[in-house]
Short mmCIF file of N, CA and C in Angstrom, two decimals:
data_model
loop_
_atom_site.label_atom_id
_atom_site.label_comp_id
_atom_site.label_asym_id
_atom_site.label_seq_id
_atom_site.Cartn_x
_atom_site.Cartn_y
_atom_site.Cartn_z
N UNK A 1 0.83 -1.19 0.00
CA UNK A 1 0.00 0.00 0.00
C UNK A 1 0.88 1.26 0.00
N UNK A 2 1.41 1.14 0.80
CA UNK A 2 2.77 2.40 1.31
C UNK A 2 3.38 2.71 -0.62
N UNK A 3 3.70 1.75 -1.48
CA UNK A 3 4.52 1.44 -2.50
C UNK A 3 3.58 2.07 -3.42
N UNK A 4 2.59 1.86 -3.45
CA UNK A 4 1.54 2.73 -4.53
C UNK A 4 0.92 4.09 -4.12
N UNK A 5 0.90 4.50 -2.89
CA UNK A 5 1.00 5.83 -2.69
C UNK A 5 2.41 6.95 -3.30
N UNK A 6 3.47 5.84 -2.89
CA UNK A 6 4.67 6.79 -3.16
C UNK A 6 4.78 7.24 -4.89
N UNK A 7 4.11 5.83 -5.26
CA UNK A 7 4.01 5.94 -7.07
C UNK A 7 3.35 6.73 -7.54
N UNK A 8 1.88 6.79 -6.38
CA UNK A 8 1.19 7.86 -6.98
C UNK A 8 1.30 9.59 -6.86
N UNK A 9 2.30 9.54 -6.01
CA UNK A 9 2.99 10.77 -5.22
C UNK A 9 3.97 11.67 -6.54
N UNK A 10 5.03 10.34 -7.02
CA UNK A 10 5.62 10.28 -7.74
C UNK A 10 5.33 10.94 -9.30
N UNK A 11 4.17 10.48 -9.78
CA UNK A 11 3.10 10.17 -10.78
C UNK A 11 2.61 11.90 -11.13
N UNK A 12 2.24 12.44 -9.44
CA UNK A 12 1.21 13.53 -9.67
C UNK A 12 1.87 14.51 -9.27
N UNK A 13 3.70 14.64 -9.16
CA UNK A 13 4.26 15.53 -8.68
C UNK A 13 4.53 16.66 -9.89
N UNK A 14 4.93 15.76 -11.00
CA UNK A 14 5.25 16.42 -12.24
C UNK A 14 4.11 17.12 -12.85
N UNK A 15 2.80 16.95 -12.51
CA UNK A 15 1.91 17.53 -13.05
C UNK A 15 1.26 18.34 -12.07
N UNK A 16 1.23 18.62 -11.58
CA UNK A 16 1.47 20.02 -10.77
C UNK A 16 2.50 20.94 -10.68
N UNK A 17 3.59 20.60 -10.64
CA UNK A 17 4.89 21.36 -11.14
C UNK A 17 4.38 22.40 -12.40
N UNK A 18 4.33 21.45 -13.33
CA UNK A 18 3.74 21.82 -14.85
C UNK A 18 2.60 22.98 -14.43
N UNK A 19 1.80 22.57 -14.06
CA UNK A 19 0.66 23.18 -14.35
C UNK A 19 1.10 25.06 -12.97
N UNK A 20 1.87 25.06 -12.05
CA UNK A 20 1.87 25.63 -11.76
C UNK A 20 2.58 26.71 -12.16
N UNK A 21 3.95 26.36 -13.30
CA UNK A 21 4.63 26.67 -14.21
C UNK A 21 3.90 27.65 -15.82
N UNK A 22 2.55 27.05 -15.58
CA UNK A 22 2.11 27.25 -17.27
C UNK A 22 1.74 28.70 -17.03
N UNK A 23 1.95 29.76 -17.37
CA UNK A 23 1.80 30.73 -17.48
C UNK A 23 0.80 30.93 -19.23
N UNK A 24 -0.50 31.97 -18.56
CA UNK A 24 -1.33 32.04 -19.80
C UNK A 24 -1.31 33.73 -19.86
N UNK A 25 -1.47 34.13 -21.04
CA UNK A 25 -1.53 35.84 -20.87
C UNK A 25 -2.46 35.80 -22.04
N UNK A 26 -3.58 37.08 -21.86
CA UNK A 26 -4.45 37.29 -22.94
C UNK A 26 -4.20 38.54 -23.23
N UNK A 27 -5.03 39.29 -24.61
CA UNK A 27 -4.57 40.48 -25.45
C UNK A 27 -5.83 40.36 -26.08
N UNK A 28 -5.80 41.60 -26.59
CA UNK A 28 -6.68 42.67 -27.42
C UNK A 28 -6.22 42.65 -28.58
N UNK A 29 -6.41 42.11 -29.54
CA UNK A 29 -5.35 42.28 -30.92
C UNK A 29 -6.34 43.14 -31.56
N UNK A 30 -7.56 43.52 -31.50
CA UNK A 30 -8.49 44.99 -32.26
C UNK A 30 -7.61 45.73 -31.98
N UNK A 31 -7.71 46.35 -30.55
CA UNK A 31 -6.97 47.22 -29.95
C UNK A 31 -5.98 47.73 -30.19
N UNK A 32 -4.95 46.75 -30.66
CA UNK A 32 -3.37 46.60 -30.98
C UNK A 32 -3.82 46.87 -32.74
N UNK A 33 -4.20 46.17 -33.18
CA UNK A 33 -4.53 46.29 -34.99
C UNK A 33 -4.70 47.88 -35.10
N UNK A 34 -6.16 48.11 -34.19
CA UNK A 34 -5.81 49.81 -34.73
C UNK A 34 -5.02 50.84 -33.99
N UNK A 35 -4.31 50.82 -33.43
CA UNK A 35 -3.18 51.75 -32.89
C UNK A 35 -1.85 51.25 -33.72
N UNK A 36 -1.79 50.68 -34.45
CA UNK A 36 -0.89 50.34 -35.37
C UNK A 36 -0.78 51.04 -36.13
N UNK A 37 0.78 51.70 -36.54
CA UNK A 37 0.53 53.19 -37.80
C UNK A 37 0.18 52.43 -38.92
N UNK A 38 0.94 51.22 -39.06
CA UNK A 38 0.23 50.65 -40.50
C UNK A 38 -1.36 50.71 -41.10
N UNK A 39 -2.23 50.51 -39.79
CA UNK A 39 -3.45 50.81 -39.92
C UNK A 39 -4.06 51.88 -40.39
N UNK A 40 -3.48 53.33 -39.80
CA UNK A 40 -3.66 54.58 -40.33
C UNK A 40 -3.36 54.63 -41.83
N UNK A 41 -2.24 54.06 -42.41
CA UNK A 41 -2.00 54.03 -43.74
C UNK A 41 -2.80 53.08 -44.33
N UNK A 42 -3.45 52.18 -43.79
CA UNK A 42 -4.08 51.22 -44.55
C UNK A 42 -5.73 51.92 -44.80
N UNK A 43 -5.98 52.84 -43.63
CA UNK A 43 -7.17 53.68 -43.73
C UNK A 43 -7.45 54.65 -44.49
N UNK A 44 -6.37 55.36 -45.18
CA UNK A 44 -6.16 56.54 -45.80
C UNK A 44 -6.21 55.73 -47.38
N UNK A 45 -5.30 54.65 -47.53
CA UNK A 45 -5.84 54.18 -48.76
C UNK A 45 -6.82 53.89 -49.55
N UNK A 46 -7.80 53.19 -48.34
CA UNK A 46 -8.63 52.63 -48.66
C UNK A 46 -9.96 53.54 -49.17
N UNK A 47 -9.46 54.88 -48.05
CA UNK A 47 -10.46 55.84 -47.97
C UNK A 47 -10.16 56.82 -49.20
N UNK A 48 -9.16 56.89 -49.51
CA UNK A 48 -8.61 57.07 -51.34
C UNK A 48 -9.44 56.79 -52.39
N UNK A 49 -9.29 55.17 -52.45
CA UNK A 49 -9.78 54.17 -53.57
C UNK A 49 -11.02 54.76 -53.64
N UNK A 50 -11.71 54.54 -52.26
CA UNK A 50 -13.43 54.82 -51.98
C UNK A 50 -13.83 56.29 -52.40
N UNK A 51 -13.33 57.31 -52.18
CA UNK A 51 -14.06 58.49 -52.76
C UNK A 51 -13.31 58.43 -53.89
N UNK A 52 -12.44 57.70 -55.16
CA UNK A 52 -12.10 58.12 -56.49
C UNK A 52 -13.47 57.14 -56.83
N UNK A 53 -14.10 55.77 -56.34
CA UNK A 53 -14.57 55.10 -56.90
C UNK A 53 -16.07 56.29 -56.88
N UNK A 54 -16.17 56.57 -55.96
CA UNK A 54 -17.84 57.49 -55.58
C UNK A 54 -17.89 58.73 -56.63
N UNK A 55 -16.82 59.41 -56.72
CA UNK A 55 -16.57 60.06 -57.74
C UNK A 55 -17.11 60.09 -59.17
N UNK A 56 -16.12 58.75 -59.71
CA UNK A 56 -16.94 58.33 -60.49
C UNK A 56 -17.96 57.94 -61.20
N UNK A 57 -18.66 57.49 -59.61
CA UNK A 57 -19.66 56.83 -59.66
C UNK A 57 -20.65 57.65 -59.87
N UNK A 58 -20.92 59.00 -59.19
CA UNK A 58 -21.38 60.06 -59.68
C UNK A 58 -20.94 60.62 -60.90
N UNK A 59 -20.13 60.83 -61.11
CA UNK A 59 -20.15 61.47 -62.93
C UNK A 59 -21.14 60.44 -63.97
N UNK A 60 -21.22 58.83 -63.23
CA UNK A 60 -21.64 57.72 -64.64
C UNK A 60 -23.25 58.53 -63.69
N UNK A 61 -23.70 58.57 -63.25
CA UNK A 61 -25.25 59.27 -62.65
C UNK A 61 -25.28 60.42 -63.26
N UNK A 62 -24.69 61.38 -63.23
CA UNK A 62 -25.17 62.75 -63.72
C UNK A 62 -25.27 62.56 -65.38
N UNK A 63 -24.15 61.61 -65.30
CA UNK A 63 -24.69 61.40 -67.11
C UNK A 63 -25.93 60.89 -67.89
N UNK A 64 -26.30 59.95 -66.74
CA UNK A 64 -27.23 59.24 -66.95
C UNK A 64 -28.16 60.60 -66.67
N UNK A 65 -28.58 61.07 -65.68
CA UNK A 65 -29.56 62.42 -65.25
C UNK A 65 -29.48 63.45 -66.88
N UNK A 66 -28.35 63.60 -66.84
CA UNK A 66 -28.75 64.72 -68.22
C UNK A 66 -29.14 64.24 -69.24
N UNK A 67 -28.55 62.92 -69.64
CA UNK A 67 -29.10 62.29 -70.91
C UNK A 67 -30.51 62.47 -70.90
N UNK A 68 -31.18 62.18 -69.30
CA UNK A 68 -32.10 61.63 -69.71
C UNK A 68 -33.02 63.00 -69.44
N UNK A 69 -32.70 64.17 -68.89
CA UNK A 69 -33.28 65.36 -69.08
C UNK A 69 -32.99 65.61 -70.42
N UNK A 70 -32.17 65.70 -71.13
CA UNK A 70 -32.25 65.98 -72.33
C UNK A 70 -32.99 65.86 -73.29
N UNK A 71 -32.97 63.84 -73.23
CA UNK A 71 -34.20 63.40 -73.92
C UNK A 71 -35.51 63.82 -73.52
N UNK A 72 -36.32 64.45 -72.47
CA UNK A 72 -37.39 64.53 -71.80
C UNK A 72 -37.84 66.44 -72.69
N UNK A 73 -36.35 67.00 -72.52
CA UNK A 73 -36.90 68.66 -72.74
C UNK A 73 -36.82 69.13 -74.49
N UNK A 74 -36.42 67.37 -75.34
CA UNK A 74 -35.76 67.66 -76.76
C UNK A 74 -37.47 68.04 -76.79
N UNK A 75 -36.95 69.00 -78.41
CA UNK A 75 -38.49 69.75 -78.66
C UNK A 75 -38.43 69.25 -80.12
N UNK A 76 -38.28 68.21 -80.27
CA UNK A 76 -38.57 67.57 -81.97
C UNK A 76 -39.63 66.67 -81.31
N UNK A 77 -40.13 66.29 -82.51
CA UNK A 77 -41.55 65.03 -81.92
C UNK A 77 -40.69 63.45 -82.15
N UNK A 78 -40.62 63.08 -81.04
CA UNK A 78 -40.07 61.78 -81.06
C UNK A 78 -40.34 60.75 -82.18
N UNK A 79 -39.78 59.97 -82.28
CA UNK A 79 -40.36 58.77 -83.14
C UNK A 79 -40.20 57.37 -82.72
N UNK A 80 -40.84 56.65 -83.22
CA UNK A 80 -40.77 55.58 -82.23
C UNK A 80 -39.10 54.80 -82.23
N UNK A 81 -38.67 54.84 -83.37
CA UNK A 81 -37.31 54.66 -83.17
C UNK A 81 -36.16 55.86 -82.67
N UNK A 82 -36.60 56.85 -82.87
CA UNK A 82 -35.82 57.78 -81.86
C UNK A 82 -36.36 57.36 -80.43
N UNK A 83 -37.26 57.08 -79.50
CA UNK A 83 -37.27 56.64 -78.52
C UNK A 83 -36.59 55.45 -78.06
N UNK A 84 -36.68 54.33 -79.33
CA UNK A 84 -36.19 53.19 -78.73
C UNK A 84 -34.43 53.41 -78.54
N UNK A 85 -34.00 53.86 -79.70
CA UNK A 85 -32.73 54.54 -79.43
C UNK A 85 -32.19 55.15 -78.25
N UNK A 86 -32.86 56.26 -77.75
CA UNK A 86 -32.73 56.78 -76.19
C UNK A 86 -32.71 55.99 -75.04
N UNK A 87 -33.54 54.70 -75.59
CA UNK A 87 -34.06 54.39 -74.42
C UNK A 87 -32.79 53.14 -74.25
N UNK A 88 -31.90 52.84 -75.39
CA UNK A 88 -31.27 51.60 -75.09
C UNK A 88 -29.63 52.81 -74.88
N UNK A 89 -29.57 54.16 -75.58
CA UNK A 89 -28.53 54.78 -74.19
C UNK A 89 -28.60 54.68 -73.08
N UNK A 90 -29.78 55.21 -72.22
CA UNK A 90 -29.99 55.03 -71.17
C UNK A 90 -29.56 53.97 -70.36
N UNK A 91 -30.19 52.46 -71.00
CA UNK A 91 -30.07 51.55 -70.39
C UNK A 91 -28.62 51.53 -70.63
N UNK A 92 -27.78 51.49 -71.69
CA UNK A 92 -26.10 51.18 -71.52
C UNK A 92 -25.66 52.36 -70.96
N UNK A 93 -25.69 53.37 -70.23
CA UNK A 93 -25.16 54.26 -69.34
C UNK A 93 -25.47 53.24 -67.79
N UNK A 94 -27.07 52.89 -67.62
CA UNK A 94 -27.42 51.96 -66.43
C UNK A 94 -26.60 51.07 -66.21
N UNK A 95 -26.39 50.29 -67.48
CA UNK A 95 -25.33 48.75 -67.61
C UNK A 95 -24.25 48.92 -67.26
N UNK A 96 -23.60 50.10 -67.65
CA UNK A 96 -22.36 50.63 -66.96
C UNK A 96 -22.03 50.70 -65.61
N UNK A 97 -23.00 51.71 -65.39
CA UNK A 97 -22.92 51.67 -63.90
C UNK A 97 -22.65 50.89 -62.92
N UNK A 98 -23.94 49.85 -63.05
CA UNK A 98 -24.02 48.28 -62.39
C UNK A 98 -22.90 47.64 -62.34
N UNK A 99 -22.34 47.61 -63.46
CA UNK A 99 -20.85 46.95 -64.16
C UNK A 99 -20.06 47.69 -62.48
N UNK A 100 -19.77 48.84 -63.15
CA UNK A 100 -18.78 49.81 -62.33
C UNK A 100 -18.92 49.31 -61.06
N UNK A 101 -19.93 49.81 -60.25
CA UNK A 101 -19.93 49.48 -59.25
C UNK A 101 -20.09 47.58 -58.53
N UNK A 102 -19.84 46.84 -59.31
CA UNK A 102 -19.94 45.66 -58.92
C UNK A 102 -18.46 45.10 -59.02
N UNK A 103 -17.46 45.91 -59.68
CA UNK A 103 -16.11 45.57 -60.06
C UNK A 103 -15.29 46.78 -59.08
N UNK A 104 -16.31 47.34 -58.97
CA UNK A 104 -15.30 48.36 -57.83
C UNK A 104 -15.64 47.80 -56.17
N UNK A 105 -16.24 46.96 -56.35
CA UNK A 105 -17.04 46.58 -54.96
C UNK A 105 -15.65 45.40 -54.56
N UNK A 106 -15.64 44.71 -56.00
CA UNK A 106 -14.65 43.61 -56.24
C UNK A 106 -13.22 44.33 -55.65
N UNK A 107 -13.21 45.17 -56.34
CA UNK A 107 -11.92 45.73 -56.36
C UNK A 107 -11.34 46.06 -55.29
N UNK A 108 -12.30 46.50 -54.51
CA UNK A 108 -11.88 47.02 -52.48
C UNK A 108 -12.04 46.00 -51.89
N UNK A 109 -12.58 44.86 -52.00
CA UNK A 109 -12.51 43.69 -51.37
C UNK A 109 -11.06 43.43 -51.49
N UNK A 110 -10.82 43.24 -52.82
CA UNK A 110 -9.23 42.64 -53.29
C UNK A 110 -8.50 43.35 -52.33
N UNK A 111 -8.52 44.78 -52.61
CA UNK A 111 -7.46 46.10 -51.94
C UNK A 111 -7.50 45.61 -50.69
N UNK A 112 -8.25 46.11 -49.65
CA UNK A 112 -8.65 45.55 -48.43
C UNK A 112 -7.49 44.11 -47.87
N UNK A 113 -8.10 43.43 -48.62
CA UNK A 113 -7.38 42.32 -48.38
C UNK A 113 -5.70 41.89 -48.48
N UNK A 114 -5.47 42.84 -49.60
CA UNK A 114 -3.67 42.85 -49.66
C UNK A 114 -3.43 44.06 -49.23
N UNK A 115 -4.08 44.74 -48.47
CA UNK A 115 -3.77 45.49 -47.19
C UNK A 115 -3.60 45.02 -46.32
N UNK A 116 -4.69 44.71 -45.67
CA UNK A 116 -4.72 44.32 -43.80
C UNK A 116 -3.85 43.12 -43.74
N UNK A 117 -3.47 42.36 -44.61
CA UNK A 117 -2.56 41.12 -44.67
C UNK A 117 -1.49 41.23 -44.26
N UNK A 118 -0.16 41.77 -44.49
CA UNK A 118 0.67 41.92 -43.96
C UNK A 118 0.41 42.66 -42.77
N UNK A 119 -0.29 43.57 -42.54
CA UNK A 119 -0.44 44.33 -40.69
C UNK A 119 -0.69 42.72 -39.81
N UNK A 120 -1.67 41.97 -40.58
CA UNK A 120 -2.11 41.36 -39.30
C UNK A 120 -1.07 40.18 -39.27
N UNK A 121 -0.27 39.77 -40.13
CA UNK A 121 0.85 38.70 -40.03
C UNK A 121 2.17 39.60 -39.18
N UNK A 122 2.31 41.01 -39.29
CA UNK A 122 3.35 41.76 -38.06
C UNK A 122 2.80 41.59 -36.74
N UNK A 123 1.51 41.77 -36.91
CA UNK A 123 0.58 41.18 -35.28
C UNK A 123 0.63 40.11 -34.63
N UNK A 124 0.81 38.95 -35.69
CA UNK A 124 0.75 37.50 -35.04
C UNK A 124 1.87 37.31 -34.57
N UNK A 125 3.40 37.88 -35.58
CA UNK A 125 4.72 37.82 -35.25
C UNK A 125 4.74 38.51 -33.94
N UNK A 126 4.53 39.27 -33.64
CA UNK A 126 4.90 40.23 -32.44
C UNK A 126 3.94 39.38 -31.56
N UNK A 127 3.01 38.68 -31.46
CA UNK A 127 2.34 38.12 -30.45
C UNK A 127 3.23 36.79 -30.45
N UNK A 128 3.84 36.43 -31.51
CA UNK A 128 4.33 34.85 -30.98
C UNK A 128 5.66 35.08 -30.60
N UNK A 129 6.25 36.38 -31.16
CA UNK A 129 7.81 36.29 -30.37
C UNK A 129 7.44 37.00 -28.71
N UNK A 130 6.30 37.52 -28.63
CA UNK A 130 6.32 38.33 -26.46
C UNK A 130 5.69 36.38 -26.14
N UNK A 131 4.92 36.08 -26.61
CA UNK A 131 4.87 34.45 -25.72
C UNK A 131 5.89 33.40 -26.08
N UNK A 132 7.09 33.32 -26.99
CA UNK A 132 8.03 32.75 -26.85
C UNK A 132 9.02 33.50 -26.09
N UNK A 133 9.23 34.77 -25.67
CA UNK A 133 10.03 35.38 -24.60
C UNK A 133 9.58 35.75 -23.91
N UNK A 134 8.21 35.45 -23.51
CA UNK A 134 7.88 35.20 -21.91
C UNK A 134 7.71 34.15 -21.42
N UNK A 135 7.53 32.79 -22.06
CA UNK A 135 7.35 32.12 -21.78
C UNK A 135 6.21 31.44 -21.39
N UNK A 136 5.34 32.35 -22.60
CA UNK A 136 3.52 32.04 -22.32
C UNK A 136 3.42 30.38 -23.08
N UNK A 137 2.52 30.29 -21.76
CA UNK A 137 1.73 28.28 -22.90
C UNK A 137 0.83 28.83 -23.48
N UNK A 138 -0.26 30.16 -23.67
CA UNK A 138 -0.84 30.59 -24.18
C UNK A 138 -0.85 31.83 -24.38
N UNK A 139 -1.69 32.98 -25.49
CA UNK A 139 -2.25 33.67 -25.43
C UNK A 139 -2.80 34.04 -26.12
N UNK A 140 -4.27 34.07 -25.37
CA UNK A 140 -5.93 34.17 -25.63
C UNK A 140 -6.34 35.38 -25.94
N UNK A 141 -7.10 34.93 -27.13
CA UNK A 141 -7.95 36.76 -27.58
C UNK A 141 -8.89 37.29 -25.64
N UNK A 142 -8.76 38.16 -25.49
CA UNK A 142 -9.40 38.71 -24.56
C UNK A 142 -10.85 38.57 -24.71
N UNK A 143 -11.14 38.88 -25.78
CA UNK A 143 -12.80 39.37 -26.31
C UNK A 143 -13.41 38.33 -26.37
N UNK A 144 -12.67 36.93 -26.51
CA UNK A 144 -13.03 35.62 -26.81
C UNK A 144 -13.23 34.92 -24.99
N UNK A 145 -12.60 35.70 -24.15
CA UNK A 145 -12.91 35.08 -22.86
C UNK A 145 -13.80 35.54 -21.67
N UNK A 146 -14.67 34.35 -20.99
CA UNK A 146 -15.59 34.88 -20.26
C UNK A 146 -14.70 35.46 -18.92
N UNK A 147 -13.35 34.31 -18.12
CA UNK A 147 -13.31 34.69 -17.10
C UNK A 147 -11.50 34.23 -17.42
N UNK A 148 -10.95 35.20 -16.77
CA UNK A 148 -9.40 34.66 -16.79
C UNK A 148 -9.01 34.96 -15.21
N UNK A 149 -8.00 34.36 -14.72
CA UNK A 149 -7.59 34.72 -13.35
C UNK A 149 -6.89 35.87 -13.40
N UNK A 150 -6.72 36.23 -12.24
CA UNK A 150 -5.66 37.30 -11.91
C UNK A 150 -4.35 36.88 -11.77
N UNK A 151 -3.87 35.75 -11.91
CA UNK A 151 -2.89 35.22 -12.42
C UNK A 151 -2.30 35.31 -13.94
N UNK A 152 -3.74 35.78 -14.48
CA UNK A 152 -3.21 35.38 -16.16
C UNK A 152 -2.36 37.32 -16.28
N UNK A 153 -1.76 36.91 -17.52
CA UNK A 153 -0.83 38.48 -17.70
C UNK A 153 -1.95 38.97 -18.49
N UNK A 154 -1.62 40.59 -18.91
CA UNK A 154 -2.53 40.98 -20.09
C UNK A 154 -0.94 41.44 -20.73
N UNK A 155 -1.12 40.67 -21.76
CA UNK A 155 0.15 41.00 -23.21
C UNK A 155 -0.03 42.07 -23.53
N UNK A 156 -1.30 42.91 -24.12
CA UNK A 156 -1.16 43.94 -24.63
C UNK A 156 -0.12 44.76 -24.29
N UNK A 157 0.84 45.31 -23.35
CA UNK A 157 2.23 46.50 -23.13
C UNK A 157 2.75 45.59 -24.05
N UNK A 158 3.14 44.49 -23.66
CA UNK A 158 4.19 43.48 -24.06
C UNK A 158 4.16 43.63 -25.35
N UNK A 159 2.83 43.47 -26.58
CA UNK A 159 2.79 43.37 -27.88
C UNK A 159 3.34 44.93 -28.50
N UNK A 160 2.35 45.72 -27.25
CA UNK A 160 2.36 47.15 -28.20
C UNK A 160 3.80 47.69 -27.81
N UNK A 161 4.47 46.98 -27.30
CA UNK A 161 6.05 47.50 -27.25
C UNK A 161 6.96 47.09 -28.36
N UNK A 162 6.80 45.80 -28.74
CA UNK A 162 7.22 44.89 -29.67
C UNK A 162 7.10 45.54 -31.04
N UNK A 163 5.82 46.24 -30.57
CA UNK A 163 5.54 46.42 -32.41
C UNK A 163 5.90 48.24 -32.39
N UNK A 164 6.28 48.82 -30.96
CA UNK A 164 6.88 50.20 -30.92
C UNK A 164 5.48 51.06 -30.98
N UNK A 165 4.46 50.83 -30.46
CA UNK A 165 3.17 51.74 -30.18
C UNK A 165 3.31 52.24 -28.58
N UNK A 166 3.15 53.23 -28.95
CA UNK A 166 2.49 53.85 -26.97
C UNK A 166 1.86 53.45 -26.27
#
């Protein structure tokens, strides 16, 4: 009896060791994403693309608006093929549009995306080199947790130092 206590002594020493050892730290990576200058530059671009695309997007409208005041105030008597004529500008100024804006919709998706890509791969780096030099077994999105101890660290200084933010 004595011989299987000591085994089990033995058995359950290392895993408590461990577990008292495991250090977990959680972070804010929103938080950290936008206080990132890269972010500011990634905002200004984007916000670029977006009013040249609106821009546009209004000039293909006003064109469409005058055409179609035009056709409305012409003072010849229409004909039925002068109408149908007008009426299939119209619609290819419309077709345009649709076009435009469904390829520009495309297009900021794309942008967007080979933007924020590299910011958020400098984020993950800077989060996996502060828990490989602190020596975290984890670290947990914050936003993702109901309850952490007061034992656990909060990474955020740790990251936003790494990556040189205030």
């Amino acid at each position: 009896m004595l011989k299987k206590l000591i085994i089990l002594f033995i058995a359950i020493v290392p895993f408590t060791l461990v577990a008292q050892e495991s250090k977990i730290a959680y972070i804010n990576t929103q938080e950290i994403f936008v206080a990132m200058p890269e972010y500011a530059e990634f905002q200004a671009k984007l916000k670029t693309e977006s009013d040249k695309i609106e821009k546009n997007a209004n000039a293909l409208e006003t064109e469409y608006m005058t055409k179609a005041e035009e056709f409305q105030n012409s003072s010849e008597e229409p004909t039925q093929a002068l109408v149908m004529d007008r009426q299939k500008q119209l619609q290819q100024i419309e077709e345009r549009y649709q076009a435009y804006i469904q390829n520009s919709q495309r297009e900021m998706q794309e942008l967007q995306q080979r933007l924020v890509t590299p910011i958020q791969e400098k984020l993950q780096k800077a989060i996996r080199e502060v828990g490989e030099e602190n020596g975290f077994m984890y670290i947990l999105e914050s936003q993702a947790i109901l309850y952490y101890s007061p034992t656990a660290v909060n990474a955020n200084p740790l990251v936003r130092a790494k990556l040189g933010i205030n």
